[in-house]
Amino acid sequence: MTDAMPPSKFEDADETIEEAATATSNMEEDSAMCEPHDSSTDKTSADYYFDSYSHFGIHEEMLKDVVRTKTYQNVIYKNKFLFKDKIVLDVGAGTGILSLFCAKAGAKHVYAIECSQMADMAQEIVKANGFSNVITVLKGKVEEIDLPVPQVDIIISEWMGYFLLYENMLNTVLYARDKWLVSDGIVLPDNATLHLTAIEDSEYKEDKIEFWKNVYGFDMSCIRKQSMMEPLVDTVDQNQIVTNCQLLKSMNISKMTSGDASFTAPFKLVAERDDYIHALVAYFDVAFTVCHKMTGFSTGPRSKNTHWKQTVLYLEDVLTICQGEFVVGTMTVTQNKKNPRDIDITLKYSLNGRRCNVSRTQEYKMR
Ligand code: SAH
C-alpha cells in the first residue's frame, strides 16, 4: 500500500502548523529515563546525563514543537465531550501540559504520573494555575506507583521516540492501559504508523559516512562501519524523495500487546523518476481516531518539521534506479535484549533493475 501522506489528511493540520516558531535543535534526547538519582536540587551534569527529563531544556524543545503540542491541544479542546466528568491518566506528564489541557477541558480528575524531577515543577505549575483540586501529580514510575483510584476512563500520553519506538515508552503506556483503563476506555493517541521511503542523499552520505575513509590522509574506515550502523536522526528535504512512501506497520494502541512492537514487515518502493538511492528514510504518524473529526500529525518529510525529524538509514550500495523499477525487501524491528530502550533494525533489500542489481542485508542499532 502506498501512502502519499498529504498533511491535510487530518483535521486542522494547517492550524497545528500556523505561526510555527520552528523549534530546531541539535539536542539529542537521552535514552536513560528515570534512572536512580538523588533528589537534591544541586544536580550535576552527570545527573542530567542519566536523567535528561529532569532538565527543563528537553521539555522546552517538546513544548515549542507546535505540531506536536498544538495537535494534543486541539484533540482535547475540540473534543470536550470526551473529557467531561472523566477520570484521566497522563502517562509521563513532564511539565504537566497535557494534564492542564484536560483539566481545562472539563475532566473530573487528572492523575499526572512523572518519574523525573520535573514532577516537582509540574506540581508547582498545577498549583500556580489553580488546578490543584483537579490534577494530582504523582512522582514515580508508572510501573511502581499506587494510583489512588482503581480505574481511569482515559489514558493520554506523548510517548513517541525517534523512529517511533526508540526509548520504548510505549510499553509503559500499554502497562498503564492493562492495569487501570476501564473496558470501554480510550487511549490518546490510539493509532501510530511507521512509514518508509527512499532518498537521494549523495552529499550528506559523503559528509557523514565516506568522510571516515580519508581523514586528513588517514584511513578511519573502522569508524565508517559504525557510522553506517547508526540511523541518523535528521530532516530530509522532500525533493530528495525518489520513491513512493510505504506503510510499514500500523499499531492500534488500544488493542496491541508490547510484543507487537517487534515485527518484520515487507516493503516495495517504486521509483518515481530516474535517480540514485543512498538511503531509506523512516518516519511515523500518530492519529486520534476517537475525535469528532480525525486528528493527528505526521513526522514525514512532506509535512511540517517536528523535533522527531526523520530517521535515515544509509545503504552500503548506491542504487541506480530507473522510473518504475522497485526496491523490495523487509525491515525487522526488535527491542535490544540487553537494553530494551534500544532498537535493533535488520534491513533486507534488493533491486533487480536495468542498470543495477543488488541484494543485501544490513544491521542497524539505535542507541
Ligand atoms: N507529557 C509531557 C512530557 C512528554 S515526554 C509533554 O507532552 O510535554 C515523556 C515523559 O515521560 C518524560 O518527562 C519522562 O520523564 C516520563 N516518563 C518516561 N517513562 C516513564 C515511566 N515509566 N514512569 C513515569 N514517567 C515516565
Short mmCIF file of C-alpha atoms and ligand atoms in Angstrom, two decimals:
data_model
loop_
_atom_site.label_atom_id
_atom_site.label_comp_id
_atom_site.label_asym_id
_atom_site.label_seq_id
_atom_site.Cartn_x
_atom_site.Cartn_y
_atom_site.Cartn_z
CA MET A 1 0.00 0.00 0.00
CA THR A 2 1.34 3.39 -0.88
CA ASP A 3 0.91 6.48 1.14
CA ALA A 4 1.06 9.94 -0.35
CA MET A 5 0.71 11.47 3.09
CA PRO A 6 -0.89 14.84 2.46
CA PRO A 7 -0.82 16.87 5.65
CA SER A 8 -4.49 17.69 5.06
CA LYS A 9 -5.42 14.12 5.97
CA PHE A 10 -6.01 15.32 9.48
CA GLU A 11 -8.37 17.94 10.71
CA ASP A 12 -6.71 21.27 11.38
CA ALA A 13 -3.37 20.13 10.09
CA ASP A 14 -2.91 23.69 8.93
CA GLU A 15 -3.82 25.15 12.23
CA THR A 16 -1.31 22.97 14.01
CA ILE A 17 1.46 24.46 11.94
CA GLU A 18 0.42 28.08 11.91
CA GLU A 19 2.74 30.59 13.50
CA ALA A 20 5.21 27.77 13.82
CA ALA A 21 8.12 29.12 15.75
CA THR A 22 10.29 26.44 14.22
CA ALA A 23 11.92 24.63 17.07
CA THR A 24 15.10 23.19 15.74
CA SER A 25 17.79 21.93 17.97
CA ASN A 26 20.67 19.57 17.70
CA MET A 27 19.96 18.28 21.16
CA GLU A 28 19.69 14.52 21.24
CA GLU A 29 17.18 13.03 23.62
CA ASP A 30 18.82 10.90 26.23
CA SER A 31 17.57 7.36 26.27
CA ALA A 32 18.05 6.99 30.01
CA MET A 33 14.81 7.80 31.75
CA CYS A 34 14.11 7.67 35.41
CA GLU A 35 17.41 6.17 36.41
CA PRO A 36 18.14 6.28 40.11
CA HIS A 37 19.15 9.80 41.06
CA ASP A 38 19.45 11.85 44.19
CA SER A 39 16.59 14.18 44.77
CA SER A 40 18.56 17.26 45.77
CA THR A 41 18.21 20.29 43.53
CA ASP A 42 22.00 20.66 43.26
CA LYS A 43 22.24 18.46 40.23
CA THR A 44 25.44 17.99 38.32
CA SER A 45 25.79 17.47 34.58
CA ALA A 46 26.25 13.76 35.32
CA ASP A 47 22.82 13.65 36.95
CA TYR A 48 21.28 15.20 33.87
CA TYR A 49 23.13 12.79 31.63
CA PHE A 50 21.39 9.95 33.40
CA ASP A 51 18.07 11.72 33.73
CA SER A 52 17.65 14.24 30.95
CA TYR A 53 13.93 14.69 31.54
CA SER A 54 14.74 16.37 34.86
CA HIS A 55 16.17 19.37 33.00
CA PHE A 56 13.77 21.93 31.51
CA GLY A 57 15.65 22.05 28.21
CA ILE A 58 14.12 18.89 26.78
CA HIS A 59 10.63 20.00 27.86
CA GLU A 60 11.20 23.39 26.23
CA GLU A 61 12.06 21.64 22.98
CA MET A 62 8.92 19.47 23.16
CA LEU A 63 6.61 22.35 24.13
CA LYS A 64 7.98 24.51 21.30
CA ASP A 65 7.27 21.71 18.84
CA VAL A 66 3.92 23.26 17.91
CA VAL A 67 2.94 20.46 15.53
CA ARG A 68 3.13 18.09 18.49
CA THR A 69 1.74 20.23 21.28
CA LYS A 70 -0.97 22.04 19.27
CA THR A 71 -2.29 18.72 17.98
CA TYR A 72 -2.74 17.45 21.55
CA GLN A 73 -4.32 20.77 22.49
CA ASN A 74 -6.77 20.54 19.57
CA VAL A 75 -7.60 16.94 20.39
CA ILE A 76 -8.53 17.98 23.92
CA TYR A 77 -10.11 21.41 23.44
CA LYS A 78 -12.11 20.50 20.34
CA ASN A 79 -13.42 17.24 21.79
CA LYS A 80 -14.53 18.33 25.25
CA PHE A 81 -17.34 15.77 25.09
CA LEU A 82 -14.68 13.07 25.54
CA PHE A 83 -13.32 14.61 28.74
CA LYS A 84 -16.35 15.98 30.55
CA ASP A 85 -16.59 14.37 34.02
CA LYS A 86 -13.98 11.74 33.08
CA ILE A 87 -11.02 10.44 35.09
CA VAL A 88 -7.85 10.91 33.06
CA LEU A 89 -4.38 9.40 33.50
CA ASP A 90 -1.47 11.35 31.99
CA VAL A 91 1.37 8.85 31.49
CA GLY A 92 4.72 10.67 31.68
CA ALA A 93 3.36 14.13 32.44
CA GLY A 94 6.61 16.15 32.20
CA THR A 95 5.65 19.77 32.87
CA GLY A 96 2.01 18.67 33.19
CA ILE A 97 0.93 20.37 29.96
CA LEU A 98 -1.43 17.60 28.80
CA SER A 99 -2.99 17.36 32.27
CA LEU A 100 -3.61 21.11 32.25
CA PHE A 101 -5.30 20.85 28.82
CA CYS A 102 -7.52 18.03 30.13
CA ALA A 103 -8.40 19.87 33.34
CA LYS A 104 -9.33 22.96 31.35
CA ALA A 105 -11.49 20.83 29.04
CA GLY A 106 -13.61 19.70 31.98
CA ALA A 107 -12.08 16.43 33.17
CA LYS A 108 -13.36 15.39 36.59
CA HIS A 109 -9.89 14.47 37.81
CA VAL A 110 -6.47 14.04 36.22
CA TYR A 111 -3.68 11.86 37.62
CA ALA A 112 -0.33 13.01 36.25
CA ILE A 113 2.46 10.47 36.69
CA GLU A 114 6.04 11.64 36.11
CA CYS A 115 9.19 9.89 37.26
CA SER A 116 11.79 12.61 36.71
CA GLN A 117 12.50 15.60 38.95
CA MET A 118 10.24 17.60 36.60
CA ALA A 119 7.36 16.16 38.68
CA ASP A 120 8.15 18.80 41.34
CA MET A 121 7.82 21.55 38.75
CA ALA A 122 4.58 20.02 37.42
CA GLN A 123 3.23 20.14 40.97
CA GLU A 124 4.11 23.82 41.28
CA ILE A 125 2.72 24.62 37.82
CA VAL A 126 -0.59 22.92 38.64
CA LYS A 127 -0.84 24.98 41.82
CA ALA A 128 0.18 28.27 40.18
CA ASN A 129 -2.57 27.81 37.60
CA GLY A 130 -5.27 26.98 40.14
CA PHE A 131 -5.82 23.33 39.22
CA SER A 132 -4.69 21.67 42.47
CA ASN A 133 -8.20 20.37 43.12
CA VAL A 134 -8.42 18.68 39.68
CA ILE A 135 -4.87 17.49 38.96
CA THR A 136 -2.91 15.15 41.23
CA VAL A 137 0.77 14.88 40.36
CA LEU A 138 2.29 11.54 41.32
CA LYS A 139 6.07 11.37 41.31
CA GLY A 140 7.42 7.95 40.40
CA LYS A 141 7.47 5.29 37.73
CA VAL A 142 4.16 4.26 36.23
CA GLU A 143 5.20 0.66 36.87
CA GLU A 144 5.70 1.32 40.60
CA ILE A 145 3.06 3.89 41.51
CA ASP A 146 -0.03 3.32 43.65
CA LEU A 147 -2.88 5.06 41.84
CA PRO A 148 -5.48 6.41 44.32
CA VAL A 149 -8.32 5.12 42.08
CA PRO A 150 -8.85 1.59 40.73
CA GLN A 151 -9.74 2.69 37.19
CA VAL A 152 -9.48 5.57 34.73
CA ASP A 153 -11.63 6.46 31.69
CA ILE A 154 -8.91 7.97 29.51
CA ILE A 155 -5.16 7.47 29.17
CA ILE A 156 -3.30 10.27 27.43
CA SER A 157 0.42 10.19 26.75
CA GLU A 158 3.09 11.60 24.49
CA TRP A 159 5.33 8.55 24.45
CA MET A 160 6.73 8.59 20.91
CA GLY A 161 10.50 8.47 20.44
CA TYR A 162 12.73 8.78 17.40
CA PHE A 163 11.78 6.14 14.83
CA LEU A 164 8.57 5.95 16.90
CA LEU A 165 9.90 3.21 19.15
CA TYR A 166 13.25 4.47 20.42
CA GLU A 167 13.16 4.83 24.23
CA ASN A 168 10.41 2.25 24.35
CA MET A 169 7.97 4.27 26.44
CA LEU A 170 5.13 2.56 24.57
CA ASN A 171 5.50 -0.39 26.95
CA THR A 172 4.76 1.94 29.86
CA VAL A 173 1.53 3.13 28.19
CA LEU A 174 0.44 -0.45 27.50
CA TYR A 175 1.22 -1.36 31.10
CA ALA A 176 -0.98 1.51 32.37
CA ARG A 177 -3.74 0.60 29.91
CA ASP A 178 -3.86 -3.03 31.04
CA LYS A 179 -3.74 -2.12 34.72
CA TRP A 180 -6.13 0.84 35.04
CA LEU A 181 -8.18 1.57 31.92
CA VAL A 182 -11.92 0.78 32.10
CA SER A 183 -13.04 -1.73 29.48
CA ASP A 184 -14.62 0.90 27.21
CA GLY A 185 -11.92 3.48 27.99
CA ILE A 186 -9.88 5.35 25.41
CA VAL A 187 -6.18 5.76 24.77
CA LEU A 188 -4.90 9.01 23.21
CA PRO A 189 -3.40 8.75 20.66
CA ASP A 190 -4.87 5.38 19.62
CA ASN A 191 -3.08 4.83 16.31
CA ALA A 192 0.58 5.01 15.30
CA THR A 193 2.04 4.09 11.93
CA LEU A 194 5.60 3.68 10.71
CA HIS A 195 6.44 4.55 7.08
CA LEU A 196 9.37 4.06 4.76
CA THR A 197 10.63 5.85 1.66
CA ALA A 198 13.92 6.14 -0.28
CA ILE A 199 16.04 9.22 -0.93
CA GLU A 200 18.88 10.60 -2.99
CA ASP A 201 21.45 11.84 -0.47
CA SER A 202 24.90 11.77 -2.04
CA GLU A 203 26.13 14.96 -0.41
CA TYR A 204 25.25 14.03 3.14
CA LYS A 205 26.32 10.40 2.77
CA GLU A 206 29.68 11.71 1.59
CA ASP A 207 29.87 14.04 4.59
CA LYS A 208 28.67 11.62 7.29
CA ILE A 209 29.79 8.20 6.04
CA GLU A 210 32.51 8.34 3.38
CA PHE A 211 34.29 11.04 5.40
CA TRP A 212 35.87 8.29 7.52
CA LYS A 213 37.63 6.73 4.54
CA ASN A 214 40.11 9.57 4.35
CA VAL A 215 40.57 11.82 7.37
CA TYR A 216 43.46 14.20 6.77
CA GLY A 217 45.01 11.44 4.68
CA PHE A 218 44.36 8.61 7.16
CA ASP A 219 42.08 5.60 6.76
CA MET A 220 39.45 5.53 9.54
CA SER A 221 37.12 3.09 7.80
CA CYS A 222 36.52 1.16 11.02
CA ILE A 223 34.51 4.17 12.21
CA ARG A 224 32.71 4.28 8.86
CA LYS A 225 31.40 0.80 9.65
CA GLN A 226 29.99 2.09 12.94
CA SER A 227 28.51 5.19 11.38
CA MET A 228 26.73 3.03 8.79
CA MET A 229 25.06 1.08 11.61
CA GLU A 230 23.73 4.12 13.38
CA PRO A 231 20.49 5.53 11.96
CA LEU A 232 20.80 9.28 11.60
CA VAL A 233 18.06 11.48 13.03
CA ASP A 234 17.81 14.48 10.74
CA THR A 235 15.42 16.39 8.48
CA VAL A 236 15.09 15.25 4.89
CA ASP A 237 14.11 17.63 2.08
CA GLN A 238 11.05 16.33 0.24
CA ASN A 239 12.83 16.95 -3.08
CA GLN A 240 15.21 14.12 -2.17
CA ILE A 241 12.39 11.56 -2.18
CA VAL A 242 12.80 9.15 -5.10
CA THR A 243 10.06 6.57 -4.48
CA ASN A 244 6.57 6.27 -3.02
CA CYS A 245 6.13 6.18 0.74
CA GLN A 246 5.17 2.78 2.05
CA LEU A 247 3.21 1.98 5.18
CA LEU A 248 5.39 -0.46 7.14
CA LYS A 249 3.44 -1.03 10.33
CA SER A 250 0.24 0.15 11.92
CA MET A 251 -0.28 -0.09 15.66
CA ASN A 252 -3.61 0.12 17.43
CA ILE A 253 -2.56 1.42 20.85
CA SER A 254 -5.91 0.43 22.40
CA LYS A 255 -5.54 -3.23 21.46
CA MET A 256 -1.90 -4.12 20.74
CA THR A 257 0.43 -6.03 23.05
CA SER A 258 4.01 -4.99 23.76
CA GLY A 259 5.16 -7.89 21.56
CA ASP A 260 3.55 -6.20 18.55
CA ALA A 261 6.24 -3.50 18.72
CA SER A 262 8.72 -6.09 17.43
CA PHE A 263 7.93 -7.12 13.87
CA THR A 264 9.08 -7.93 10.36
CA ALA A 265 7.34 -6.02 7.57
CA PRO A 266 7.76 -6.25 3.80
CA PHE A 267 8.12 -3.16 1.60
CA LYS A 268 8.09 -2.26 -2.07
CA LEU A 269 9.40 1.17 -3.03
CA VAL A 270 8.70 2.15 -6.62
CA ALA A 271 10.91 4.81 -8.22
CA GLU A 272 9.01 7.88 -9.39
CA ARG A 273 11.96 9.10 -11.50
CA ASP A 274 15.42 8.03 -12.68
CA ASP A 275 17.76 8.73 -9.78
CA TYR A 276 20.25 7.32 -7.28
CA ILE A 277 19.17 6.00 -3.88
CA HIS A 278 21.59 6.41 -0.97
CA ALA A 279 19.32 5.78 1.99
CA LEU A 280 15.94 4.68 3.23
CA VAL A 281 14.04 7.05 5.47
CA ALA A 282 11.62 6.05 8.21
CA TYR A 283 9.07 8.30 9.90
CA PHE A 284 5.85 7.94 11.85
CA ASP A 285 2.35 9.39 12.05
CA VAL A 286 0.01 9.34 15.02
CA ALA A 287 -3.76 9.66 14.95
CA PHE A 288 -6.53 10.25 17.44
CA THR A 289 -9.37 8.40 15.75
CA VAL A 290 -11.95 8.90 18.51
CA CYS A 291 -12.08 12.65 17.87
CA HIS A 292 -15.16 14.18 16.30
CA LYS A 293 -13.00 14.75 13.20
CA MET A 294 -9.88 12.71 12.50
CA THR A 295 -6.93 14.48 14.13
CA GLY A 296 -3.23 13.68 14.16
CA PHE A 297 0.13 14.61 12.73
CA SER A 298 2.85 13.24 10.52
CA THR A 299 6.60 13.44 11.07
CA GLY A 300 7.23 12.69 7.39
CA PRO A 301 9.45 14.75 5.06
CA ARG A 302 6.40 16.16 3.26
CA SER A 303 4.97 17.58 6.48
CA LYS A 304 6.00 20.46 8.70
CA ASN A 305 9.12 19.51 10.66
CA THR A 306 8.87 18.29 14.21
CA HIS A 307 11.57 17.67 16.82
CA TRP A 308 11.47 13.98 15.82
CA LYS A 309 12.76 14.88 12.34
CA GLN A 310 13.15 11.69 10.26
CA THR A 311 15.35 8.62 10.67
CA VAL A 312 17.84 7.98 7.85
CA LEU A 313 19.29 4.52 7.23
CA TYR A 314 22.21 4.70 4.80
CA LEU A 315 22.65 1.87 2.32
CA GLU A 316 26.01 0.25 1.70
CA ASP A 317 25.32 0.40 -2.07
CA VAL A 318 24.33 3.37 -4.18
CA LEU A 319 21.28 2.16 -6.12
CA THR A 320 20.96 3.37 -9.72
CA ILE A 321 17.22 3.12 -10.22
CA CYS A 322 15.03 3.86 -13.24
CA GLN A 323 11.49 5.19 -13.04
CA GLY A 324 9.06 2.33 -12.42
CA GLU A 325 11.69 -0.04 -11.01
CA PHE A 326 11.40 -1.01 -7.37
CA VAL A 327 13.42 -1.81 -4.28
CA VAL A 328 11.80 -4.68 -2.39
CA GLY A 329 12.70 -6.09 1.00
CA THR A 330 11.81 -6.48 4.63
CA MET A 331 12.51 -4.50 7.75
CA THR A 332 12.76 -6.27 11.10
CA VAL A 333 12.48 -4.16 14.22
CA THR A 334 13.26 -5.66 17.64
CA GLN A 335 13.96 -4.46 21.14
CA ASN A 336 17.59 -4.95 22.07
CA LYS A 337 17.79 -7.82 24.56
CA LYS A 338 20.41 -6.19 26.77
CA ASN A 339 18.91 -2.71 26.78
CA PRO A 340 15.19 -2.75 25.94
CA ARG A 341 15.21 1.01 25.24
CA ASP A 342 17.49 0.44 22.23
CA ILE A 343 16.23 -0.95 18.97
CA ASP A 344 17.85 -3.30 16.50
CA ILE A 345 16.85 -2.99 12.86
CA THR A 346 17.60 -5.55 10.15
CA LEU A 347 17.08 -4.34 6.61
CA LYS A 348 16.96 -6.74 3.65
CA TYR A 349 16.69 -5.11 0.26
CA SER A 350 17.15 -5.91 -3.39
CA LEU A 351 16.90 -4.11 -6.68
CA ASN A 352 16.67 -6.01 -9.93
CA GLY A 353 16.99 -3.14 -12.37
CA ARG A 354 18.29 -2.44 -15.83
CA ARG A 355 21.31 -0.54 -14.53
CA CYS A 356 21.76 -2.03 -11.09
CA ASN A 357 21.45 -5.46 -9.49
CA VAL A 358 21.86 -5.52 -5.75
CA SER A 359 20.76 -7.72 -2.87
CA ARG A 360 21.95 -7.13 0.66
CA THR A 361 21.21 -7.37 4.39
CA GLN A 362 22.24 -4.57 6.74
CA GLU A 363 22.05 -4.24 10.50
CA TYR A 364 21.38 -1.01 12.37
CA LYS A 365 21.26 -0.17 16.07
CA MET A 366 19.51 2.83 17.61
CA ARG A 367 21.04 3.69 20.93
N1 SAH B 1 3.61 14.82 28.62
C1 SAH B 1 4.71 15.76 28.52
C2 SAH B 1 6.07 15.08 28.55
C3 SAH B 1 6.29 14.05 27.44
S1 SAH B 1 7.94 13.35 27.45
C4 SAH B 1 4.53 16.61 27.30
O1 SAH B 1 3.74 16.22 26.43
O2 SAH B 1 5.19 17.65 27.16
C5 SAH B 1 7.72 11.84 28.33
C6 SAH B 1 7.80 12.00 29.85
O3 SAH B 1 7.52 10.72 30.40
C7 SAH B 1 9.16 12.39 30.39
O4 SAH B 1 9.04 13.51 31.22
C8 SAH B 1 9.65 11.17 31.17
O5 SAH B 1 10.40 11.50 32.33
C9 SAH B 1 8.34 10.49 31.53
N2 SAH B 1 8.43 9.01 31.70
C10 SAH B 1 9.02 8.13 30.88
N3 SAH B 1 8.89 6.87 31.34
C11 SAH B 1 8.18 6.96 32.48
C12 SAH B 1 7.72 5.98 33.43
N4 SAH B 1 7.97 4.68 33.25
N5 SAH B 1 7.03 6.43 34.51
C13 SAH B 1 6.78 7.77 34.68
N6 SAH B 1 7.19 8.71 33.81
C14 SAH B 1 7.88 8.33 32.72
#
